[in-house]
Amino acid sequence: MAELTDEISKRRAFAIIAHPDAGKTTLTEKLLLYGGAIHLAGHVRAKKDRKSTKSDFMALEQERGISVSTAALQFNYEGHVMNLLDTPGHQDFSEDTYRTLMAVDSAIMLLDASRGVEPQTIKLFKICRERNLPIITFINKMDMPALEAFELLDNVEKVLGISAVPLVWPMGSGRDFKGYFDLYGKKLHRFERTTGGAHRAPEALSGIEDPQVRELMGEAEHDKFCEDVAIAGEALPAFDKEKFLRGEMTPVLFGSAVTNFGVEHLLANLTDLAPAPRPIVLDNGETLKPDENRFTGFVFKMQANMNKLHRDRVAFLRVTSGKFERGMSVNVPRLGKEVKLANPVAFFGQERTTIDTAYPGDIIGIISPGLYRLGDILCEGNPPTFHPLPRFAPDVYARIVLTDTGKTKQFRKGITELADEGVVQLFNLTEQTPLIGVIGQLQFDVFKYRLEDEYGAPVRLEPLPFECSRWISKEDAEKAGRFDKIVYDELGNPVLLFESQFRLRSFQEQNPDVVLHMHPIVI
Ligand code: G4P
């Protein structure tokens, strides 16, 4: 028990939320550099060259230069075990991102100092807010022309409605970025430019009144800086850890990921402030404590064919309580059977290593021949009553037509496996040309590409004119009129498709007794 509590207190499971281009890939790489997980940051020239960044592993990612898959990377920092879950950055992957954010205990919100809060930041922030996730803000690219620090804090507060409290105060920006003053540690961290940022950044510490600093900045700039620091200290609210843990306040750090500056400070704050795995409130009002003496976990991500050489499927599991040991037998309540977890693995890009033990906050990959589905709970003893992952109603629909009829077997295997992974949702599976629904148009391309590339089943997608859908009960399905379009999901639940939000509203007005559900009634 003492071992379990100790291991839990060391764990930090977090994700980085950012608008594309804010520097998420760069920061990920630098966190790994500081965590000693890689020894030389291979700062990647351009997006098309992303092959060397460890969390990108799909050919499509490299072709498109966007992050499609979610990888979990583990590294150690100052006695802590850090589990970084990589959230896909593109706006069309919100469902996948949503699931990842269900599996972390805190998030780093990364902003570009010249842009502040951007559209994708808002979307991701909202998901974190729903879960009251504690968020640490890192304002990146201070080595480039930036907005004023006061302006950036105001932007976060106004746009996101969260109190933003600086932990440090930047000294200039762009070519004049000289470092920052730690408002709580009362130390000046001076920034020295390095080329490429392949190694740890050299950092000089001094007091704010250091004559060398005054000389470095110039008198007028130094005076303004001291004045701003005084205002920041007096006029802004002080950091309140309880508010941060409730997701009501975000501590703000400034830095430059590409040159490594501020990355170490960010890690130190993550270990100091961000919470270790916390209890989960169950559907019946009870709590599932991470230090409960039995293993539980849930599948938040499925991935087929991560490595073409292996041609297997991996279920990524977030451990929620107890100790996981290789070879243990656990229940899968959905299947009503016990399975032995003989070969759990951790991933680092394309490399995989066997895991012998894991604790709450850790992510383990389980290689399985199609046994698991998204949202599955794996546990010792009785299943805890929580629904870890909601599914969402798709907003784009198409009919899938196999163009090479000799590939029916591959086609069926591909569509079911990709649906299990959560890439698409399938409807009318028993028909010759099933329907698929996705959230975000780009997901169609991912689906089509993977079906051809990984399963050898070429398809044509015929878009359907539906924009939204709602699950209904079987009894309600009988009440729907003959002009309403009803399809059936993989579990046989009826789903009503609508051509527009307007149609949806008018249906509801005309059928007030039909209950429309955003999520499947049975998951
Ligand atoms: P993303 O994953 O959030 O999309 O962002 P990514 O790390 O790819 O960074 C986007 C661009 O911003 C990259 O430039 C990267 O080098 C740059 N960048 C990241 N952090 C910083 C920083 O602290 N300062 C500055 N000045 N730039 C930063 P790129 O033009 O796409 O590629 P590259 O040719 O510079 O590598």
Coordinates of C-alpha atoms and ligand atoms in Angstrom, one line a residue:
M1 CA 0.0 0.0 0.0
A2 CA 2.8 2.4 0.9
E3 CA 4.5 1.5 -2.4
L4 CA 1.3 2.2 -4.3
T5 CA 0.7 5.6 -2.6
D6 CA 4.3 6.5 -3.2
E7 CA 4.2 5.6 -6.9
I8 CA 0.9 7.5 -7.3
S9 CA 2.3 10.6 -5.8
K10 CA 5.2 10.5 -8.3
R11 CA 2.9 10.3 -11.4
R12 CA 1.9 13.3 -13.6
A13 CA -0.4 12.4 -16.5
F14 CA -0.8 15.5 -18.7
A15 CA -1.4 16.7 -22.3
I16 CA -0.4 19.8 -24.2
I17 CA -3.3 21.8 -25.7
A18 CA -2.5 24.2 -28.4
H19 CA -3.6 25.8 -31.6
P20 CA -1.6 24.4 -34.6
D21 CA 1.8 26.1 -34.9
A22 CA 2.0 27.3 -31.4
G23 CA 5.0 25.0 -30.9
K24 CA 3.5 21.8 -29.4
T25 CA 5.8 19.4 -31.3
T26 CA 8.8 21.6 -30.4
L27 CA 7.8 21.7 -26.7
T28 CA 7.1 17.9 -26.6
E29 CA 10.6 17.3 -27.9
K30 CA 12.2 19.7 -25.4
L31 CA 10.3 18.1 -22.5
L32 CA 11.8 14.8 -23.5
L33 CA 15.2 16.4 -23.8
Y34 CA 15.0 17.7 -20.3
G35 CA 13.5 14.5 -19.0
G36 CA 16.6 12.7 -20.4
A37 CA 14.4 10.6 -22.7
I38 CA 16.2 11.8 -25.8
H39 CA 19.8 13.2 -25.7
L40 CA 19.8 15.5 -28.6
A41 CA 16.7 17.4 -29.7
G42 CA 16.5 16.9 -33.4
H43 CA 14.8 20.2 -34.1
V44 CA 12.9 19.5 -37.2
R45 CA 13.4 21.9 -40.1
A46 CA 9.9 21.7 -41.6
K47 CA 6.7 19.9 -41.0
K48 CA 7.3 17.6 -43.9
D49 CA 10.5 16.4 -42.2
R50 CA 8.8 15.4 -39.0
K51 CA 10.1 11.8 -39.2
S52 CA 12.5 12.4 -36.3
T53 CA 9.9 13.5 -33.7
K54 CA 9.2 10.5 -31.6
S55 CA 5.4 10.9 -31.2
D56 CA 4.7 10.9 -34.9
F57 CA 4.3 7.5 -36.3
M58 CA 2.0 7.3 -39.1
A59 CA 2.9 7.8 -42.7
L60 CA -0.1 10.0 -43.2
E61 CA 1.1 12.3 -40.4
Q62 CA 4.3 12.8 -42.2
E63 CA 2.7 13.4 -45.6
R64 CA 0.3 15.9 -44.3
G65 CA 2.4 17.4 -41.6
I66 CA -0.4 17.1 -39.1
S67 CA -0.6 15.0 -36.0
V68 CA -3.2 12.3 -36.5
S69 CA -2.5 9.7 -33.8
T70 CA -2.2 9.9 -30.0
A71 CA 0.9 8.6 -28.5
A72 CA 1.8 8.4 -24.8
L73 CA 5.3 9.1 -23.9
Q74 CA 6.8 8.5 -20.5
F75 CA 9.9 10.1 -19.0
N76 CA 11.3 10.8 -15.6
Y77 CA 12.0 14.2 -14.1
E78 CA 13.4 14.9 -10.7
G79 CA 12.0 11.7 -9.1
H80 CA 8.7 12.0 -10.9
V81 CA 7.2 9.8 -13.6
M82 CA 5.8 12.0 -16.3
N83 CA 3.2 10.6 -18.8
L84 CA 2.7 13.0 -21.7
L85 CA -0.3 12.2 -23.9
D86 CA 0.0 13.7 -27.3
T87 CA -3.2 15.3 -28.4
P88 CA -3.7 15.6 -32.2
G89 CA -3.6 19.3 -33.0
H90 CA -5.8 19.6 -36.0
Q91 CA -9.2 20.9 -35.5
D92 CA -10.9 18.0 -37.2
F93 CA -9.7 15.5 -34.6
S94 CA -11.7 16.8 -31.7
E95 CA -13.2 13.4 -30.7
D96 CA -9.8 11.8 -30.4
T97 CA -8.5 14.8 -28.5
Y98 CA -11.5 14.7 -26.3
R99 CA -10.8 11.1 -25.3
T100 CA -7.2 11.9 -24.6
L101 CA -8.2 14.7 -22.3
M102 CA -10.3 12.2 -20.4
A103 CA -7.1 10.3 -19.6
V104 CA -5.0 13.1 -18.1
D105 CA -5.0 14.8 -14.8
S106 CA -3.7 18.2 -16.0
A107 CA -2.8 20.1 -19.1
I108 CA -0.3 22.6 -20.4
M109 CA -2.0 25.3 -22.5
L110 CA 0.5 26.5 -25.0
L111 CA 0.1 29.9 -26.6
D112 CA 2.0 31.8 -29.2
A113 CA 3.1 35.0 -27.7
S114 CA 2.3 37.0 -30.8
R115 CA -1.2 35.6 -31.1
G116 CA -2.5 34.8 -27.6
V117 CA -5.6 32.6 -27.5
E118 CA -6.6 31.1 -30.9
P119 CA -9.7 29.2 -32.1
Q120 CA -8.4 25.7 -31.4
T121 CA -7.1 26.9 -27.9
I122 CA -10.7 27.8 -27.1
K123 CA -12.2 24.5 -28.1
L124 CA -9.6 22.5 -26.2
F125 CA -9.8 24.7 -23.2
K126 CA -13.6 24.1 -23.0
I127 CA -13.1 20.4 -22.8
C128 CA -10.6 20.9 -20.0
R129 CA -13.0 23.2 -18.3
E130 CA -15.8 20.6 -18.4
R131 CA -13.5 18.3 -16.5
N132 CA -12.2 21.0 -14.2
L133 CA -8.7 20.1 -15.3
P134 CA -5.9 22.2 -13.8
I135 CA -4.1 24.1 -16.6
I136 CA -0.6 25.6 -16.6
T137 CA -0.2 28.2 -19.3
F138 CA 3.1 28.4 -21.2
I139 CA 3.4 31.5 -23.5
N140 CA 5.8 30.4 -26.1
K141 CA 8.0 32.1 -28.8
M142 CA 9.1 35.0 -26.6
D143 CA 12.2 35.2 -28.7
M144 CA 9.9 36.6 -31.5
P145 CA 8.0 39.9 -31.5
A146 CA 5.3 39.3 -28.9
L147 CA 2.2 41.0 -27.4
E148 CA 2.7 42.8 -24.1
A149 CA 2.6 40.5 -21.1
F150 CA -0.3 42.4 -19.5
E151 CA -2.2 42.2 -22.8
L152 CA -1.6 38.4 -23.0
L153 CA -2.9 37.8 -19.5
D154 CA -5.9 40.0 -20.2
N155 CA -6.5 38.0 -23.4
V156 CA -6.6 34.7 -21.5
E157 CA -8.9 36.1 -18.9
K158 CA -11.3 37.7 -21.3
V159 CA -11.5 35.0 -23.9
L160 CA -11.4 32.0 -21.7
G161 CA -12.9 33.4 -18.5
I162 CA -10.2 31.9 -16.3
S163 CA -8.1 34.0 -13.9
A164 CA -4.5 34.1 -15.3
V165 CA -1.7 34.7 -12.8
P166 CA 1.9 35.1 -13.9
L167 CA 4.5 33.1 -12.0
V168 CA 7.3 34.9 -13.9
W169 CA 7.6 38.3 -15.7
P170 CA 9.3 38.4 -19.1
M171 CA 12.2 40.8 -19.8
G172 CA 11.4 42.1 -23.2
S173 CA 10.5 40.0 -26.3
G174 CA 11.8 39.2 -29.7
R175 CA 15.4 40.2 -30.3
D176 CA 15.3 42.0 -26.9
F177 CA 14.1 39.0 -24.9
K178 CA 16.5 38.7 -22.1
G179 CA 14.8 36.2 -19.7
Y180 CA 12.3 36.6 -16.9
F181 CA 11.9 37.4 -13.3
D182 CA 10.5 34.6 -11.1
L183 CA 7.9 36.6 -9.1
Y184 CA 7.8 34.0 -6.3
G185 CA 11.4 32.7 -6.3
K186 CA 12.5 36.4 -6.6
K187 CA 15.3 35.4 -9.0
L188 CA 16.1 36.7 -12.5
H189 CA 16.6 34.0 -15.0
R190 CA 18.7 35.3 -17.9
F191 CA 18.3 33.9 -21.3
E192 CA 21.3 33.1 -23.4
R193 CA 20.6 32.4 -27.0
T194 CA 21.9 29.0 -28.2
T195 CA 21.9 27.8 -31.8
G196 CA 19.4 25.1 -32.6
G197 CA 18.4 24.4 -29.0
A198 CA 19.7 20.8 -29.2
H199 CA 21.1 20.9 -25.7
R200 CA 19.9 22.2 -22.4
A201 CA 19.8 26.0 -22.3
P202 CA 22.4 27.8 -20.2
E203 CA 20.8 30.0 -17.6
A204 CA 22.2 32.7 -15.4
L205 CA 20.5 33.6 -12.2
S206 CA 20.7 37.0 -10.5
G207 CA 18.7 39.6 -8.6
I208 CA 16.5 42.2 -10.3
E209 CA 18.7 45.1 -9.4
D210 CA 21.9 43.4 -10.7
P211 CA 23.9 46.3 -12.4
Q212 CA 24.9 43.9 -15.2
V213 CA 21.2 43.4 -16.0
R214 CA 20.6 47.2 -16.0
E215 CA 23.5 47.5 -18.4
L216 CA 22.2 44.7 -20.5
M217 CA 18.7 46.1 -20.8
G218 CA 19.5 49.8 -20.9
E219 CA 18.3 52.1 -18.1
A220 CA 15.0 53.1 -19.5
E221 CA 14.0 49.5 -20.3
H222 CA 15.2 48.3 -16.9
D223 CA 13.1 51.0 -15.2
K224 CA 10.0 50.0 -17.1
F225 CA 10.7 46.3 -16.3
C226 CA 11.1 46.9 -12.6
E227 CA 7.9 49.0 -12.6
D228 CA 5.9 46.2 -14.5
V229 CA 7.2 43.6 -12.0
A230 CA 6.0 45.8 -9.1
I231 CA 2.6 46.2 -10.8
A232 CA 2.4 42.5 -11.5
G233 CA 3.2 41.7 -7.9
E234 CA 0.8 44.2 -6.4
A235 CA -2.1 44.6 -8.8
L236 CA -2.6 41.0 -10.0
P237 CA -4.1 38.3 -7.7
A238 CA -1.7 36.0 -6.0
F239 CA -1.4 32.4 -7.2
D240 CA -3.9 30.2 -5.3
K241 CA -3.2 26.5 -5.6
E242 CA -6.7 25.4 -4.6
K243 CA -8.2 27.6 -7.4
F244 CA -5.7 26.1 -9.8
L245 CA -6.6 22.6 -8.8
R246 CA -10.3 23.4 -9.3
G247 CA -9.5 24.7 -12.8
E248 CA -10.5 28.3 -11.9
M249 CA -7.0 29.8 -12.1
T250 CA -4.1 29.2 -14.5
P251 CA -0.5 30.0 -13.5
V252 CA 1.3 31.6 -16.5
L253 CA 4.9 31.0 -17.6
F254 CA 6.8 32.6 -20.5
G255 CA 9.6 31.1 -22.6
S256 CA 10.8 29.9 -25.9
A257 CA 10.6 26.2 -26.6
V258 CA 12.8 26.3 -29.7
T259 CA 15.7 27.7 -27.7
N260 CA 14.7 25.6 -24.6
F261 CA 14.3 28.7 -22.4
G262 CA 11.8 28.3 -19.7
V263 CA 11.3 24.6 -20.4
E264 CA 12.9 23.4 -17.2
H265 CA 10.9 25.9 -15.1
L266 CA 7.8 24.6 -16.8
L267 CA 8.7 21.0 -15.8
A268 CA 9.5 22.1 -12.3
N269 CA 6.1 23.7 -12.0
L270 CA 4.4 20.7 -13.5
T271 CA 5.9 18.4 -10.8
D272 CA 5.2 20.9 -8.0
L273 CA 1.7 22.1 -8.9
A274 CA 0.0 19.7 -11.2
P275 CA -1.9 17.0 -9.3
A276 CA -1.0 13.3 -9.1
P277 CA -3.9 11.0 -10.2
R278 CA -7.1 11.9 -8.3
P279 CA -10.2 9.9 -7.3
I280 CA -12.8 9.5 -10.0
V281 CA -16.5 10.2 -9.1
L282 CA -18.5 7.2 -10.1
D283 CA -22.0 7.2 -11.6
N284 CA -23.5 6.0 -8.3
G285 CA -21.9 8.9 -6.5
E286 CA -19.1 6.9 -4.9
T287 CA -15.5 7.5 -5.7
L288 CA -12.9 5.3 -7.2
K289 CA -9.6 6.1 -5.4
P290 CA -6.4 5.6 -7.2
D291 CA -4.8 3.9 -4.2
E292 CA -7.6 1.4 -4.0
N293 CA -6.0 -2.0 -3.7
R294 CA -7.3 -3.4 -7.0
F295 CA -6.4 -2.7 -10.5
T296 CA -8.8 -0.8 -12.8
G297 CA -8.3 1.0 -16.0
F298 CA -10.1 2.1 -19.2
V299 CA -9.3 2.0 -22.9
F300 CA -9.1 5.6 -24.2
K301 CA -7.5 4.9 -27.5
M302 CA -7.3 2.1 -30.0
Q303 CA -4.8 2.0 -32.8
A304 CA -4.5 -0.6 -35.5
N305 CA -1.3 -1.3 -37.4
M306 CA 1.0 1.1 -35.5
N307 CA 3.9 -0.7 -37.0
K308 CA 3.3 -2.4 -40.3
L309 CA 5.9 -5.1 -39.4
H310 CA 3.8 -6.2 -36.5
R311 CA 0.3 -5.7 -38.1
D312 CA -1.4 -5.7 -34.8
R313 CA -3.8 -3.6 -32.8
V314 CA -3.1 -1.8 -29.6
A315 CA -5.6 -0.7 -27.0
F316 CA -4.2 2.1 -24.9
L317 CA -5.3 1.9 -21.3
R318 CA -5.2 4.5 -18.6
V319 CA -4.6 3.0 -15.2
T320 CA -7.1 4.5 -12.8
S321 CA -6.4 2.4 -9.6
G322 CA -4.2 -0.2 -8.1
K323 CA -1.1 -1.8 -9.3
F324 CA -0.8 -3.4 -12.7
E325 CA 1.5 -6.4 -13.1
R326 CA 2.4 -8.2 -16.3
G327 CA 0.6 -11.5 -16.7
M328 CA -2.3 -10.6 -14.4
S329 CA -5.9 -11.6 -15.2
V330 CA -8.5 -9.0 -15.3
N331 CA -12.2 -8.8 -16.1
V332 CA -13.6 -7.1 -19.2
P333 CA -17.2 -6.4 -18.1
R334 CA -18.4 -5.7 -21.6
L335 CA -17.3 -9.1 -22.7
G336 CA -18.3 -10.8 -19.5
K337 CA -15.0 -12.6 -19.4
E338 CA -11.5 -12.7 -17.9
V339 CA -8.4 -12.0 -19.9
K340 CA -4.7 -12.4 -19.1
L341 CA -2.6 -9.4 -19.9
A342 CA 0.5 -11.1 -20.9
N343 CA 2.2 -8.6 -23.1
P344 CA 1.7 -5.0 -22.1
V345 CA 3.9 -2.5 -23.9
A346 CA 5.0 1.1 -23.7
F347 CA 5.7 3.0 -26.9
F348 CA 8.2 5.6 -27.8
G349 CA 7.4 6.4 -31.4
Q350 CA 8.1 3.2 -33.3
E351 CA 10.0 1.6 -30.4
R352 CA 8.2 -0.6 -28.0
T353 CA 9.3 -2.0 -24.6
T354 CA 7.5 -4.5 -22.3
I355 CA 6.0 -3.1 -19.2
D356 CA 6.2 -5.2 -16.0
T357 CA 4.4 -2.9 -13.6
A358 CA 2.3 0.2 -14.0
Y359 CA 0.5 2.5 -11.6
P360 CA -2.4 5.0 -11.7
G361 CA -1.6 7.8 -14.2
D362 CA 0.4 5.4 -16.4
I363 CA -0.6 4.4 -19.9
I364 CA -0.1 0.9 -21.1
G365 CA -0.5 -0.5 -24.6
I366 CA -2.2 -3.9 -24.9
I367 CA -1.7 -5.7 -28.1
S368 CA -4.9 -7.5 -28.9
P369 CA -6.5 -9.3 -31.8
G370 CA -9.6 -7.2 -31.8
L371 CA -10.7 -7.9 -28.3
Y372 CA -11.1 -4.4 -26.9
R373 CA -13.1 -1.4 -27.8
L374 CA -12.9 2.3 -26.9
G375 CA -14.3 2.9 -23.5
D376 CA -13.8 -0.7 -22.2
I377 CA -13.1 -1.0 -18.6
L378 CA -10.6 -3.6 -17.4
C379 CA -10.6 -4.4 -13.7
E380 CA -9.9 -6.8 -10.9
G381 CA -13.2 -7.7 -9.2
N382 CA -16.5 -6.0 -9.9
P383 CA -16.6 -3.3 -12.6
P384 CA -16.7 0.2 -11.2
T385 CA -19.8 2.1 -12.4
F386 CA -18.4 4.8 -14.6
H387 CA -18.6 5.6 -18.3
P388 CA -15.2 6.9 -19.1
L389 CA -15.7 7.9 -22.6
P390 CA -18.7 9.5 -24.2
R391 CA -19.3 9.2 -27.9
F392 CA -20.5 12.1 -30.0
A393 CA -23.0 12.4 -32.7
P394 CA -21.1 12.7 -36.0
D395 CA -21.6 15.7 -38.2
V396 CA -20.6 14.4 -41.6
Y397 CA -22.0 11.2 -43.2
A398 CA -21.2 9.2 -46.3
R399 CA -22.0 5.9 -47.9
I400 CA -18.9 3.7 -48.4
V401 CA -18.7 1.8 -51.7
L402 CA -16.0 -0.8 -52.2
T403 CA -14.5 -0.3 -55.6
D404 CA -12.7 -3.7 -55.8
T405 CA -15.3 -6.3 -55.1
G406 CA -12.6 -9.0 -54.7
K407 CA -11.6 -7.3 -51.4
T408 CA -14.8 -7.8 -49.4
K409 CA -13.1 -9.6 -46.6
Q410 CA -10.4 -6.9 -46.2
F411 CA -13.1 -4.2 -46.4
R412 CA -15.2 -5.7 -43.6
K413 CA -12.2 -6.3 -41.4
G414 CA -10.9 -2.7 -42.1
I415 CA -14.1 -0.9 -41.4
T416 CA -14.8 -2.7 -38.2
E417 CA -11.3 -2.3 -36.9
L418 CA -11.2 1.4 -37.8
A419 CA -14.6 1.8 -36.1
D420 CA -13.3 0.1 -32.9
E421 CA -10.5 2.6 -33.0
G422 CA -13.0 5.5 -33.1
V423 CA -11.8 6.7 -36.5
V424 CA -15.4 6.5 -37.8
Q425 CA -18.8 5.4 -36.5
L426 CA -20.5 2.7 -38.6
F427 CA -24.2 2.5 -39.4
N428 CA -26.3 -0.1 -41.2
L429 CA -23.5 -2.6 -41.1
T430 CA -25.6 -5.5 -42.3
E431 CA -26.2 -3.7 -45.7
Q432 CA -23.9 -4.1 -48.6
T433 CA -22.9 -0.4 -48.6
P434 CA -22.8 0.7 -44.9
L435 CA -22.8 4.3 -43.9
I436 CA -20.1 6.0 -41.9
G437 CA -20.3 9.1 -39.8
V438 CA -17.4 11.2 -38.6
I439 CA -16.7 14.3 -36.7
G440 CA -14.9 16.6 -39.0
Q441 CA -14.5 16.2 -42.8
L442 CA -10.8 15.4 -42.6
Q443 CA -11.5 12.2 -40.8
F444 CA -13.0 10.9 -44.1
D445 CA -9.6 11.2 -45.7
V446 CA -7.9 9.4 -42.8
F447 CA -10.4 6.6 -43.0
K448 CA -10.2 6.2 -46.8
Y449 CA -6.4 6.4 -46.7
R450 CA -6.0 3.8 -43.9
L451 CA -8.5 1.4 -45.5
E452 CA -6.5 1.3 -48.7
D453 CA -3.1 1.5 -47.2
E454 CA -3.4 -0.8 -44.3
Y455 CA -6.1 -3.2 -45.5
G456 CA -5.8 -3.0 -49.3
A457 CA -9.5 -2.1 -49.7
P458 CA -10.0 0.7 -52.1
V459 CA -13.3 2.6 -51.5
R460 CA -15.3 5.5 -52.8
L461 CA -17.1 7.7 -50.4
E462 CA -20.4 9.2 -51.4
P463 CA -21.3 12.1 -49.2
L464 CA -24.8 12.2 -47.8
P465 CA -26.7 15.4 -47.1
F466 CA -26.9 15.0 -43.3
E467 CA -25.4 17.4 -40.8
C468 CA -26.4 16.1 -37.5
S469 CA -27.9 13.1 -35.8
R470 CA -29.4 12.0 -32.5
W471 CA -29.8 8.6 -30.9
I472 CA -33.3 7.6 -30.0
S473 CA -34.8 4.6 -28.1
K474 CA -36.2 1.6 -30.0
E475 CA -39.7 2.6 -28.9
D476 CA -39.3 6.2 -30.1
A477 CA -38.0 4.9 -33.5
E478 CA -41.5 3.5 -34.1
K479 CA -43.0 6.9 -33.7
A480 CA -40.8 8.6 -36.3
G481 CA -42.5 9.4 -39.6
R482 CA -41.8 7.8 -42.9
F483 CA -39.9 10.8 -44.1
D484 CA -37.4 10.6 -41.2
K485 CA -34.1 8.9 -41.9
I486 CA -33.3 6.3 -39.4
V487 CA -30.1 4.2 -39.4
Y488 CA -28.8 1.7 -36.9
D489 CA -25.4 1.9 -35.1
E490 CA -23.2 -1.1 -34.5
L491 CA -25.1 -2.1 -31.4
G492 CA -28.4 -1.9 -33.3
N493 CA -29.4 1.4 -31.6
P494 CA -31.6 3.6 -33.9
V495 CA -30.2 6.9 -34.9
L496 CA -32.1 9.7 -36.6
L497 CA -30.3 11.7 -39.3
F498 CA -31.1 15.4 -40.0
E499 CA -30.1 17.5 -42.9
S500 CA -29.6 20.6 -40.7
Q501 CA -29.9 21.9 -37.2
F502 CA -33.1 23.6 -38.4
R503 CA -34.6 20.2 -39.4
L504 CA -33.6 18.8 -36.1
R505 CA -35.4 21.6 -34.2
S506 CA -38.5 21.3 -36.3
F507 CA -38.6 17.5 -35.8
Q508 CA -38.4 18.1 -32.0
E509 CA -41.2 20.6 -32.2
Q510 CA -43.4 18.2 -34.1
N511 CA -42.5 15.2 -31.9
P512 CA -42.1 16.6 -28.4
D513 CA -42.4 13.2 -26.8
V514 CA -39.4 11.7 -28.7
V515 CA -36.3 12.0 -26.6
L516 CA -33.2 12.9 -28.7
H517 CA -29.8 11.8 -27.2
M518 CA -26.4 13.4 -28.1
H519 CA -24.7 10.2 -27.1
P520 CA -25.6 6.6 -27.6
I521 CA -28.0 5.3 -24.9
V522 CA -25.9 2.2 -24.5
I523 CA -22.2 2.8 -24.9
Ligands
G4P1 P1 2.8 22.6 -33.5 O1 3.3 21.3 -33.2 O2 2.1 23.3 -32.4 O3 2.1 22.8 -34.8 O4 4.1 23.6 -33.7 P2 5.6 23.3 -34.0 O5 6.3 22.7 -32.8 O6 5.7 22.5 -35.3 O7 6.1 24.7 -34.2 C1 5.6 25.5 -35.2 C2 6.7 26.5 -35.7 O8 7.1 27.4 -34.7 C3 8.0 25.8 -36.1 O9 8.5 26.5 -37.2 C4 8.8 25.9 -34.9 O10 10.2 25.9 -35.2 C5 8.4 27.3 -34.4 N1 8.6 27.4 -33.0 C6 8.3 26.6 -31.9 N2 8.6 27.1 -30.8 C7 9.2 28.3 -31.0 C8 9.9 29.3 -30.2 O11 9.9 29.3 -29.0 N3 10.4 30.4 -30.9 C9 10.3 30.5 -32.2 N4 10.9 31.6 -32.8 N5 9.8 29.6 -33.0 C10 9.3 28.5 -32.4 P3 8.4 26.1 -38.7 O12 8.7 27.3 -39.5 O13 7.2 25.3 -39.0 O14 9.6 25.1 -38.8 P4 11.1 25.3 -38.6 O15 11.6 25.4 -40.0 O16 11.3 26.5 -37.8 O17 11.5 24.1 -37.9

